[in-house]
mmCIF file of C-alpha atoms and ligand atoms in Angstrom:
data_model
loop_
_atom_site.group_PDB
_atom_site.id
_atom_site.type_symbol
_atom_site.label_atom_id
_atom_site.label_comp_id
_atom_site.label_asym_id
_atom_site.label_seq_id
_atom_site.Cartn_x
_atom_site.Cartn_y
_atom_site.Cartn_z
ATOM 1 C CA MET V 1 -76.864 -122.550 -230.052
ATOM 2 C CA ILE V 2 -77.133 -119.144 -232.226
ATOM 3 C CA ILE V 3 -80.547 -118.056 -233.474
ATOM 4 C CA ALA V 4 -80.322 -116.625 -236.886
ATOM 5 C CA LYS V 5 -83.387 -114.421 -237.940
ATOM 6 C CA THR V 6 -81.813 -112.878 -241.048
ATOM 7 C CA LEU V 7 -79.471 -114.617 -243.759
ATOM 8 C CA GLU V 8 -76.908 -112.160 -242.590
ATOM 9 C CA GLU V 9 -77.050 -113.462 -239.113
ATOM 10 C CA PHE V 10 -77.117 -117.045 -240.532
ATOM 11 C CA ASP V 11 -74.016 -116.604 -242.633
ATOM 12 C CA ALA V 12 -72.192 -115.032 -239.504
ATOM 13 C CA ALA V 13 -73.390 -117.840 -237.403
ATOM 14 C CA LEU V 14 -71.874 -120.458 -239.878
ATOM 15 C CA LYS V 15 -68.589 -118.568 -240.329
ATOM 16 C CA SER V 16 -68.355 -118.891 -236.387
ATOM 17 C CA LEU V 17 -68.569 -122.588 -236.499
ATOM 18 C CA GLY V 18 -65.189 -122.624 -238.732
ATOM 19 C CA LYS V 19 -64.570 -125.538 -240.941
ATOM 20 C CA VAL V 20 -67.412 -128.077 -240.400
ATOM 21 C CA GLY V 21 -66.974 -131.913 -241.583
ATOM 22 C CA LYS V 22 -70.399 -133.063 -242.191
ATOM 23 C CA LEU V 23 -73.077 -130.260 -241.872
ATOM 24 C CA GLY V 24 -76.596 -131.631 -241.175
ATOM 25 C CA LEU V 25 -79.944 -129.747 -241.979
ATOM 26 C CA VAL V 26 -83.402 -130.374 -240.363
ATOM 27 C CA PRO V 27 -85.937 -128.319 -242.219
ATOM 28 C CA THR V 28 -89.147 -127.778 -239.866
ATOM 29 C CA MET V 29 -92.131 -125.411 -239.647
ATOM 30 C CA GLY V 30 -91.604 -125.191 -235.939
ATOM 31 C CA ALA V 31 -94.086 -125.856 -233.201
ATOM 32 C CA LEU V 32 -91.520 -128.629 -232.363
ATOM 33 C CA HIS V 33 -92.439 -131.939 -230.907
ATOM 34 C CA GLU V 34 -90.872 -135.384 -230.231
ATOM 35 C CA GLY V 35 -91.370 -136.530 -233.928
ATOM 36 C CA HIS V 36 -89.181 -133.464 -234.984
ATOM 37 C CA LEU V 37 -86.656 -134.249 -232.198
ATOM 38 C CA THR V 38 -86.144 -137.818 -233.280
ATOM 39 C CA LEU V 39 -84.667 -136.365 -236.776
ATOM 40 C CA ILE V 40 -82.805 -133.705 -234.974
ATOM 41 C CA ARG V 41 -81.166 -136.164 -232.239
ATOM 42 C CA ARG V 42 -80.043 -138.623 -235.405
ATOM 43 C CA ALA V 43 -78.770 -135.568 -237.282
ATOM 44 C CA VAL V 44 -76.787 -134.430 -234.290
ATOM 45 C CA GLU V 45 -75.555 -138.061 -233.846
ATOM 46 C CA GLU V 46 -74.455 -138.276 -237.533
ATOM 47 C CA CYS V 47 -73.235 -134.958 -238.456
ATOM 48 C CA ASP V 48 -70.413 -132.406 -236.903
ATOM 49 C CA ALA V 49 -72.890 -129.469 -236.835
ATOM 50 C CA VAL V 50 -76.513 -129.310 -237.413
ATOM 51 C CA VAL V 51 -78.703 -126.439 -238.519
ATOM 52 C CA VAL V 52 -82.582 -126.600 -237.757
ATOM 53 C CA SER V 53 -84.632 -124.288 -239.643
ATOM 54 C CA ASP V 54 -87.880 -123.085 -238.334
ATOM 55 C CA PHE V 55 -90.128 -121.281 -240.935
ATOM 56 C CA VAL V 56 -93.773 -121.534 -241.695
ATOM 57 C CA ASN V 57 -93.675 -121.469 -245.381
ATOM 58 C CA PRO V 58 -96.390 -119.330 -246.902
ATOM 59 C CA THR V 59 -96.241 -120.865 -250.441
ATOM 60 C CA GLN V 60 -97.097 -124.431 -249.351
ATOM 61 C CA PHE V 61 -100.261 -123.628 -247.827
ATOM 62 C CA ASN V 62 -103.056 -123.896 -250.386
ATOM 63 C CA ASN V 63 -105.481 -123.108 -247.346
ATOM 64 C CA LYS V 64 -105.180 -119.653 -245.673
ATOM 65 C CA ASP V 65 -107.051 -120.584 -242.498
ATOM 66 C CA ASP V 66 -104.441 -123.400 -242.090
ATOM 67 C CA PHE V 67 -101.554 -120.997 -242.624
ATOM 68 C CA ASN V 68 -103.133 -118.377 -240.183
ATOM 69 C CA THR V 69 -103.791 -121.091 -237.405
ATOM 70 C CA TYR V 70 -100.672 -123.062 -237.914
ATOM 71 C CA PRO V 71 -98.917 -123.081 -234.412
ATOM 72 C CA ARG V 72 -95.887 -120.566 -234.078
ATOM 73 C CA THR V 73 -93.729 -121.368 -230.807
ATOM 74 C CA LEU V 74 -90.245 -120.210 -231.479
ATOM 75 C CA ASP V 75 -89.318 -119.602 -227.880
ATOM 76 C CA SER V 76 -90.396 -122.928 -226.846
ATOM 77 C CA ASP V 77 -88.888 -124.434 -229.966
ATOM 78 C CA SER V 78 -85.251 -122.941 -229.185
ATOM 79 C CA SER V 79 -85.336 -124.131 -225.496
ATOM 80 C CA LEU V 80 -86.256 -127.683 -226.762
ATOM 81 C CA LEU V 81 -83.264 -127.443 -229.192
ATOM 82 C CA GLU V 82 -80.622 -125.899 -226.919
ATOM 83 C CA PRO V 83 -80.081 -129.110 -224.921
ATOM 84 C CA VAL V 84 -79.987 -131.255 -228.055
ATOM 85 C CA GLY V 85 -76.777 -129.861 -229.298
ATOM 86 C CA VAL V 86 -77.967 -127.980 -232.349
ATOM 87 C CA LYS V 87 -75.690 -125.264 -233.482
ATOM 88 C CA ILE V 88 -77.971 -122.828 -235.326
ATOM 89 C CA LEU V 89 -81.465 -122.327 -235.385
ATOM 90 C CA LEU V 90 -82.402 -120.623 -238.495
ATOM 91 C CA ALA V 91 -85.898 -118.745 -238.089
ATOM 92 C CA PRO V 92 -85.794 -116.341 -241.206
ATOM 93 C CA ARG V 93 -88.175 -113.628 -242.028
ATOM 94 C CA VAL V 94 -90.670 -114.411 -244.937
ATOM 95 C CA ILE V 95 -88.502 -111.661 -247.236
ATOM 96 C CA ASP V 96 -85.286 -113.378 -246.595
ATOM 97 C CA MET V 97 -86.723 -116.530 -248.061
ATOM 98 C CA TYR V 98 -88.443 -114.926 -251.049
ATOM 99 C CA PRO V 99 -86.190 -112.332 -252.568
ATOM 100 C CA GLU V 100 -88.898 -111.728 -255.467
ATOM 101 C CA GLY V 101 -91.296 -110.255 -252.653
ATOM 102 C CA ALA V 102 -92.493 -111.604 -249.324
ATOM 103 C CA GLY V 103 -94.002 -114.962 -250.053
ATOM 104 C CA ILE V 104 -93.714 -114.621 -253.980
ATOM 105 C CA ASP V 105 -91.748 -117.408 -255.734
ATOM 106 C CA THR V 106 -92.449 -117.919 -259.497
ATOM 107 C CA ARG V 107 -90.233 -121.054 -259.893
ATOM 108 C CA VAL V 108 -91.997 -124.081 -261.189
ATOM 109 C CA PHE V 109 -90.325 -127.165 -260.222
ATOM 110 C CA ASP V 110 -90.196 -130.675 -262.147
ATOM 111 C CA LEU V 111 -91.675 -133.106 -259.659
ATOM 112 C CA GLY V 112 -91.487 -136.345 -261.785
ATOM 113 C CA GLY V 113 -95.145 -136.551 -261.795
ATOM 114 C CA LEU V 114 -95.056 -137.638 -258.113
ATOM 115 C CA ASP V 115 -97.274 -134.870 -257.283
ATOM 116 C CA GLN V 116 -100.228 -136.053 -259.560
ATOM 117 C CA TYR V 117 -101.525 -138.363 -256.865
ATOM 118 C CA GLY V 118 -102.350 -138.379 -253.166
ATOM 119 C CA GLU V 119 -101.929 -135.033 -251.425
ATOM 120 C CA GLY V 120 -101.120 -133.372 -254.672
ATOM 121 C CA PRO V 121 -104.542 -132.873 -256.256
ATOM 122 C CA ARG V 122 -106.078 -132.397 -252.952
ATOM 123 C CA ARG V 123 -103.501 -129.616 -252.021
ATOM 124 C CA PRO V 124 -103.178 -127.676 -255.158
ATOM 125 C CA GLY V 125 -99.580 -125.875 -255.288
ATOM 126 C CA HIS V 126 -98.604 -127.298 -252.001
ATOM 127 C CA PHE V 127 -95.552 -129.590 -253.235
ATOM 128 C CA ASN V 128 -94.295 -126.912 -255.650
ATOM 129 C CA GLY V 129 -94.182 -124.621 -252.645
ATOM 130 C CA MET V 130 -92.559 -127.110 -250.579
ATOM 131 C CA ALA V 131 -89.882 -127.706 -253.392
ATOM 132 C CA GLN V 132 -89.490 -123.723 -253.305
ATOM 133 C CA ILE V 133 -88.653 -123.526 -249.765
ATOM 134 C CA VAL V 134 -86.656 -126.678 -249.489
ATOM 135 C CA THR V 135 -84.454 -125.824 -252.501
ATOM 136 C CA ARG V 136 -84.041 -122.220 -250.963
ATOM 137 C CA LEU V 137 -82.856 -123.904 -247.649
ATOM 138 C CA PHE V 138 -80.524 -126.135 -249.402
ATOM 139 C CA ASP V 139 -78.987 -123.124 -251.333
ATOM 140 C CA ILE V 140 -78.714 -121.148 -248.425
ATOM 141 C CA VAL V 141 -77.347 -123.632 -245.840
ATOM 142 C CA LYS V 142 -75.496 -126.083 -248.366
ATOM 143 C CA PRO V 143 -75.831 -129.051 -246.130
ATOM 144 C CA ASP V 144 -74.079 -132.292 -246.601
ATOM 145 C CA PHE V 145 -77.216 -134.324 -245.174
ATOM 146 C CA ALA V 146 -80.852 -133.398 -244.989
ATOM 147 C CA TYR V 147 -83.175 -135.124 -242.774
ATOM 148 C CA PHE V 148 -86.773 -135.669 -243.459
ATOM 149 C CA GLY V 149 -89.597 -137.838 -241.934
ATOM 150 C CA GLU V 150 -91.486 -140.625 -243.458
ATOM 151 C CA LYS V 151 -94.672 -139.160 -241.823
ATOM 152 C CA ASP V 152 -94.739 -137.027 -244.964
ATOM 153 C CA PHE V 153 -94.348 -140.065 -247.109
ATOM 154 C CA GLN V 154 -94.948 -138.182 -250.524
ATOM 155 C CA GLN V 155 -93.160 -135.077 -249.842
ATOM 156 C CA LEU V 156 -89.939 -137.462 -249.063
ATOM 157 C CA ALA V 157 -90.410 -139.227 -252.366
ATOM 158 C CA ILE V 158 -90.685 -135.905 -254.121
ATOM 159 C CA ILE V 159 -87.547 -134.299 -252.182
ATOM 160 C CA GLU V 160 -85.713 -137.445 -253.354
ATOM 161 C CA TYR V 161 -86.433 -136.864 -256.820
ATOM 162 C CA PHE V 162 -85.687 -133.161 -257.377
ATOM 163 C CA VAL V 163 -82.440 -133.592 -255.322
ATOM 164 C CA GLU V 164 -81.386 -136.094 -257.858
ATOM 165 C CA ASN V 165 -82.838 -134.193 -260.790
ATOM 166 C CA LEU V 166 -81.302 -130.923 -259.878
ATOM 167 C CA ARG V 167 -78.018 -132.722 -258.753
ATOM 168 C CA TYR V 168 -78.049 -131.292 -255.376
ATOM 169 C CA PRO V 169 -74.620 -132.622 -253.849
ATOM 170 C CA LEU V 170 -76.205 -133.902 -250.625
ATOM 171 C CA THR V 171 -77.705 -136.745 -248.818
ATOM 172 C CA ILE V 172 -81.321 -137.276 -248.114
ATOM 173 C CA VAL V 173 -81.709 -139.147 -244.816
ATOM 174 C CA ARG V 174 -85.162 -140.760 -244.475
ATOM 175 C CA CYS V 175 -86.495 -141.121 -240.718
ATOM 176 C CA PRO V 176 -89.176 -143.396 -239.543
ATOM 177 C CA ILE V 177 -92.717 -142.038 -238.216
ATOM 178 C CA ALA V 178 -92.597 -141.057 -234.729
ATOM 179 C CA ARG V 179 -95.665 -141.970 -232.880
ATOM 180 C CA GLY V 180 -97.208 -141.341 -229.290
ATOM 181 C CA GLU V 181 -97.636 -144.219 -226.935
ATOM 182 C CA ASP V 182 -101.190 -144.574 -228.165
ATOM 183 C CA GLY V 183 -99.995 -144.792 -231.773
ATOM 184 C CA LEU V 184 -101.077 -141.442 -233.037
ATOM 185 C CA ALA V 185 -98.261 -139.961 -235.420
ATOM 186 C CA LEU V 186 -96.988 -136.780 -233.759
ATOM 187 C CA SER V 187 -97.747 -133.763 -235.666
ATOM 188 C CA SER V 188 -97.676 -129.924 -234.802
ATOM 189 C CA ARG V 189 -101.402 -130.125 -235.888
ATOM 190 C CA ASN V 190 -102.148 -132.254 -232.992
ATOM 191 C CA ALA V 191 -101.989 -129.230 -230.668
ATOM 192 C CA LEU V 192 -105.031 -127.990 -232.553
ATOM 193 C CA LEU V 193 -107.362 -131.079 -231.627
ATOM 194 C CA THR V 194 -109.955 -130.562 -228.907
ATOM 195 C CA PRO V 195 -109.374 -132.946 -225.969
ATOM 196 C CA GLU V 196 -112.246 -135.148 -227.331
ATOM 197 C CA GLN V 197 -110.639 -135.084 -230.862
ATOM 198 C CA ARG V 198 -107.329 -135.983 -229.434
ATOM 199 C CA LYS V 199 -108.631 -139.116 -227.703
ATOM 200 C CA SER V 200 -110.458 -140.248 -230.828
ATOM 201 C CA ALA V 201 -107.244 -139.408 -233.250
ATOM 202 C CA PRO V 202 -105.402 -142.803 -232.468
ATOM 203 C CA HIS V 203 -108.087 -144.561 -234.099
ATOM 204 C CA ILE V 204 -106.629 -143.817 -237.224
ATOM 205 C CA TYR V 205 -103.411 -145.861 -236.626
ATOM 206 C CA GLU V 206 -105.382 -148.318 -234.973
ATOM 207 C CA ALA V 207 -107.322 -148.945 -238.078
ATOM 208 C CA ILE V 208 -104.370 -148.572 -240.440
ATOM 209 C CA SER V 209 -102.307 -150.926 -238.486
ATOM 210 C CA LYS V 210 -104.632 -153.832 -239.334
ATOM 211 C CA ALA V 211 -104.196 -153.431 -243.154
ATOM 212 C CA PRO V 212 -100.785 -155.144 -243.442
ATOM 213 C CA SER V 213 -102.275 -158.515 -242.420
ATOM 214 C CA MET V 214 -105.079 -158.113 -245.040
ATOM 215 C CA VAL V 215 -102.687 -158.001 -247.843
ATOM 216 C CA GLY V 216 -103.191 -161.100 -250.309
ATOM 217 C CA LYS V 217 -106.077 -162.272 -248.514
ATOM 218 C CA MET V 218 -108.322 -159.462 -249.647
ATOM 219 C CA SER V 219 -108.375 -157.170 -252.837
ATOM 220 C CA VAL V 220 -106.875 -153.753 -252.649
ATOM 221 C CA ALA V 221 -110.453 -152.162 -253.046
ATOM 222 C CA GLU V 222 -111.416 -154.417 -250.095
ATOM 223 C CA VAL V 223 -108.752 -153.126 -247.851
ATOM 224 C CA ILE V 224 -109.397 -149.613 -248.695
ATOM 225 C CA ASN V 225 -113.148 -150.076 -247.873
ATOM 226 C CA ALA V 226 -112.318 -151.879 -244.795
ATOM 227 C CA VAL V 227 -109.837 -149.136 -243.256
ATOM 228 C CA THR V 228 -112.122 -146.171 -244.338
ATOM 229 C CA ALA V 229 -115.039 -147.873 -242.702
ATOM 230 C CA ASP V 230 -113.157 -148.652 -239.710
ATOM 231 C CA ILE V 231 -111.772 -145.078 -239.215
ATOM 232 C CA ASN V 232 -115.279 -143.572 -240.163
ATOM 233 C CA THR V 233 -116.898 -145.613 -237.147
ATOM 234 C CA ASN V 234 -115.524 -143.029 -235.015
ATOM 235 C CA PRO V 235 -117.681 -139.860 -234.932
ATOM 236 C CA MET V 236 -114.802 -137.540 -234.419
ATOM 237 C CA LEU V 237 -113.205 -138.747 -237.750
ATOM 238 C CA GLU V 238 -113.816 -138.447 -241.353
ATOM 239 C CA THR V 239 -111.547 -139.978 -243.947
ATOM 240 C CA GLU V 240 -110.734 -137.705 -246.919
ATOM 241 C CA TYR V 241 -108.996 -140.779 -248.668
ATOM 242 C CA VAL V 242 -107.425 -143.965 -247.903
ATOM 243 C CA GLU V 243 -105.220 -145.118 -250.906
ATOM 244 C CA ILE V 244 -102.819 -147.993 -251.374
ATOM 245 C CA ILE V 245 -100.010 -146.877 -253.521
ATOM 246 C CA ASP V 246 -96.797 -147.909 -255.348
ATOM 247 C CA ALA V 247 -94.358 -146.543 -252.663
ATOM 248 C CA ARG V 248 -91.857 -145.350 -255.428
ATOM 249 C CA THR V 249 -94.234 -143.707 -258.125
ATOM 250 C CA MET V 250 -97.054 -142.746 -255.620
ATOM 251 C CA LYS V 251 -99.541 -144.096 -258.241
ATOM 252 C CA PRO V 252 -102.727 -145.531 -256.640
ATOM 253 C CA LEU V 253 -102.903 -149.480 -257.207
ATOM 254 C CA THR V 254 -105.675 -151.582 -257.956
ATOM 255 C CA ASP V 255 -103.844 -154.809 -257.671
ATOM 256 C CA TRP V 256 -101.375 -156.093 -255.280
ATOM 257 C CA SER V 257 -98.902 -157.287 -258.123
ATOM 258 C CA GLN V 258 -98.719 -153.697 -259.651
ATOM 259 C CA ALA V 259 -95.843 -152.833 -257.133
ATOM 260 C CA GLY V 260 -92.891 -154.395 -255.177
ATOM 261 C CA ASN V 261 -93.157 -151.774 -252.451
ATOM 262 C CA ILE V 262 -96.556 -150.811 -251.403
ATOM 263 C CA GLN V 263 -97.791 -148.170 -248.827
ATOM 264 C CA LEU V 264 -101.014 -147.336 -247.319
ATOM 265 C CA THR V 265 -101.685 -143.488 -247.085
ATOM 266 C CA CYS V 266 -104.392 -141.559 -245.673
ATOM 267 C CA ALA V 267 -105.855 -138.093 -244.848
ATOM 268 C CA VAL V 268 -108.435 -137.841 -242.246
ATOM 269 C CA TYR V 269 -110.322 -134.986 -240.796
ATOM 270 C CA ALA V 270 -110.932 -134.175 -237.150
ATOM 271 C CA ARG V 271 -112.500 -131.048 -238.264
ATOM 272 C CA PRO V 272 -111.243 -128.643 -239.171
ATOM 273 C CA VAL V 273 -107.839 -130.282 -238.365
ATOM 274 C CA ARG V 274 -106.671 -132.529 -241.382
ATOM 275 C CA LEU V 275 -104.259 -135.282 -240.321
ATOM 276 C CA ILE V 276 -102.232 -137.651 -242.327
ATOM 277 C CA ASP V 277 -100.781 -141.012 -241.828
ATOM 278 C CA ASN V 278 -99.231 -143.838 -243.583
ATOM 279 C CA ILE V 279 -98.088 -147.555 -243.115
ATOM 280 C CA LYS V 280 -95.901 -149.919 -245.168
ATOM 281 C CA LEU V 281 -97.791 -152.780 -246.508
ATOM 282 C CA LYS V 282 -95.210 -154.784 -248.594
HETATM 283 P P1 AMP X 1 -92.839 -130.041 -240.460
HETATM 284 O O1 AMP X 1 -92.549 -129.251 -239.339
HETATM 285 O O2 AMP X 1 -94.286 -130.638 -239.938
HETATM 286 O O3 AMP X 1 -92.829 -129.561 -241.576
HETATM 287 O O4 AMP X 1 -92.136 -131.253 -240.318
HETATM 288 C C1 AMP X 1 -90.716 -131.085 -240.290
HETATM 289 C C2 AMP X 1 -90.152 -132.525 -240.708
HETATM 290 O O5 AMP X 1 -90.271 -133.354 -239.526
HETATM 291 C C3 AMP X 1 -90.570 -133.337 -241.994
HETATM 292 O O6 AMP X 1 -89.642 -133.804 -242.566
HETATM 293 C C4 AMP X 1 -91.551 -134.192 -241.216
HETATM 294 O O7 AMP X 1 -91.728 -135.441 -242.004
HETATM 295 C C5 AMP X 1 -90.937 -134.682 -240.053
HETATM 296 N N1 AMP X 1 -91.913 -135.116 -239.056
HETATM 297 C C6 AMP X 1 -92.821 -134.479 -238.454
HETATM 298 N N2 AMP X 1 -93.605 -135.156 -237.829
HETATM 299 C C7 AMP X 1 -92.921 -136.297 -237.790
HETATM 300 C C8 AMP X 1 -93.124 -137.478 -237.087
HETATM 301 N N3 AMP X 1 -94.107 -137.850 -236.336
HETATM 302 N N4 AMP X 1 -92.358 -138.543 -237.490
HETATM 303 C C9 AMP X 1 -91.329 -138.289 -237.982
HETATM 304 N N5 AMP X 1 -90.905 -137.410 -238.720
HETATM 305 C C10 AMP X 1 -91.844 -136.473 -238.537
#
């Protein structure tokens, strides 16, 4: 595996692979865990060569503390990737990704209104920043397939939207959420939890996984209230929101008949760490 820390190194690394049939890309912010590895293993299985990017993108963080404390573990990331069969680890400098100036990008993306709900208003600028880095990675790597996790449910919908809208010649591959044995969705931020918070965090999945059996028997508002109250019984956890949304438009629903595909999404604080999760209801 070649570790490319500049775009020049990346171009040389890609050239050294010769002619590649299907090129796969798995964008990450590093601090790799088993959740990332499920995407990466799948990419290695389905593609002829795989690039993993490891870049903590400043423009998608609306909270400076979150950016500063985000775990950065390039050495252990590269040793995790080596045996999986990844060809190139792209770990660029901020200036490589933002030619307008380190961390500066004035591009504003059409996100189809999918950013109006859920995480959008709660993390102003997050999805536009995400679109800036993802399109930049697509432009640099030019993959045929790009792999993203349903853990970031809204992000995935937004990426699918702009890939189609901007006519990127690539296929987005949706990967299911990888969970720990205790049900907690794997996340780089889990490493920031205290041992006590880590013990409480699986309560989030425990609570949301009761929701599918409530569909139709209770109203949308009643399910939201029941799941919120359930999570909040845990003194370590505090819901920011629980929403039931149209899985296509991301719009919160008030009635089960308003959409064919329905997802429950939530953000929960184990302060100061913010965790997100989601589950299919219909
Ligand atoms: P991140 O490093 O958190 O930006 O995540 C990089 C990619 O891995 C994104 O497409 C995430 O959705 C995906 N990912 C992170 N955690 C998980 C998980 N537990 N299950 C599935 N995909 C995940």
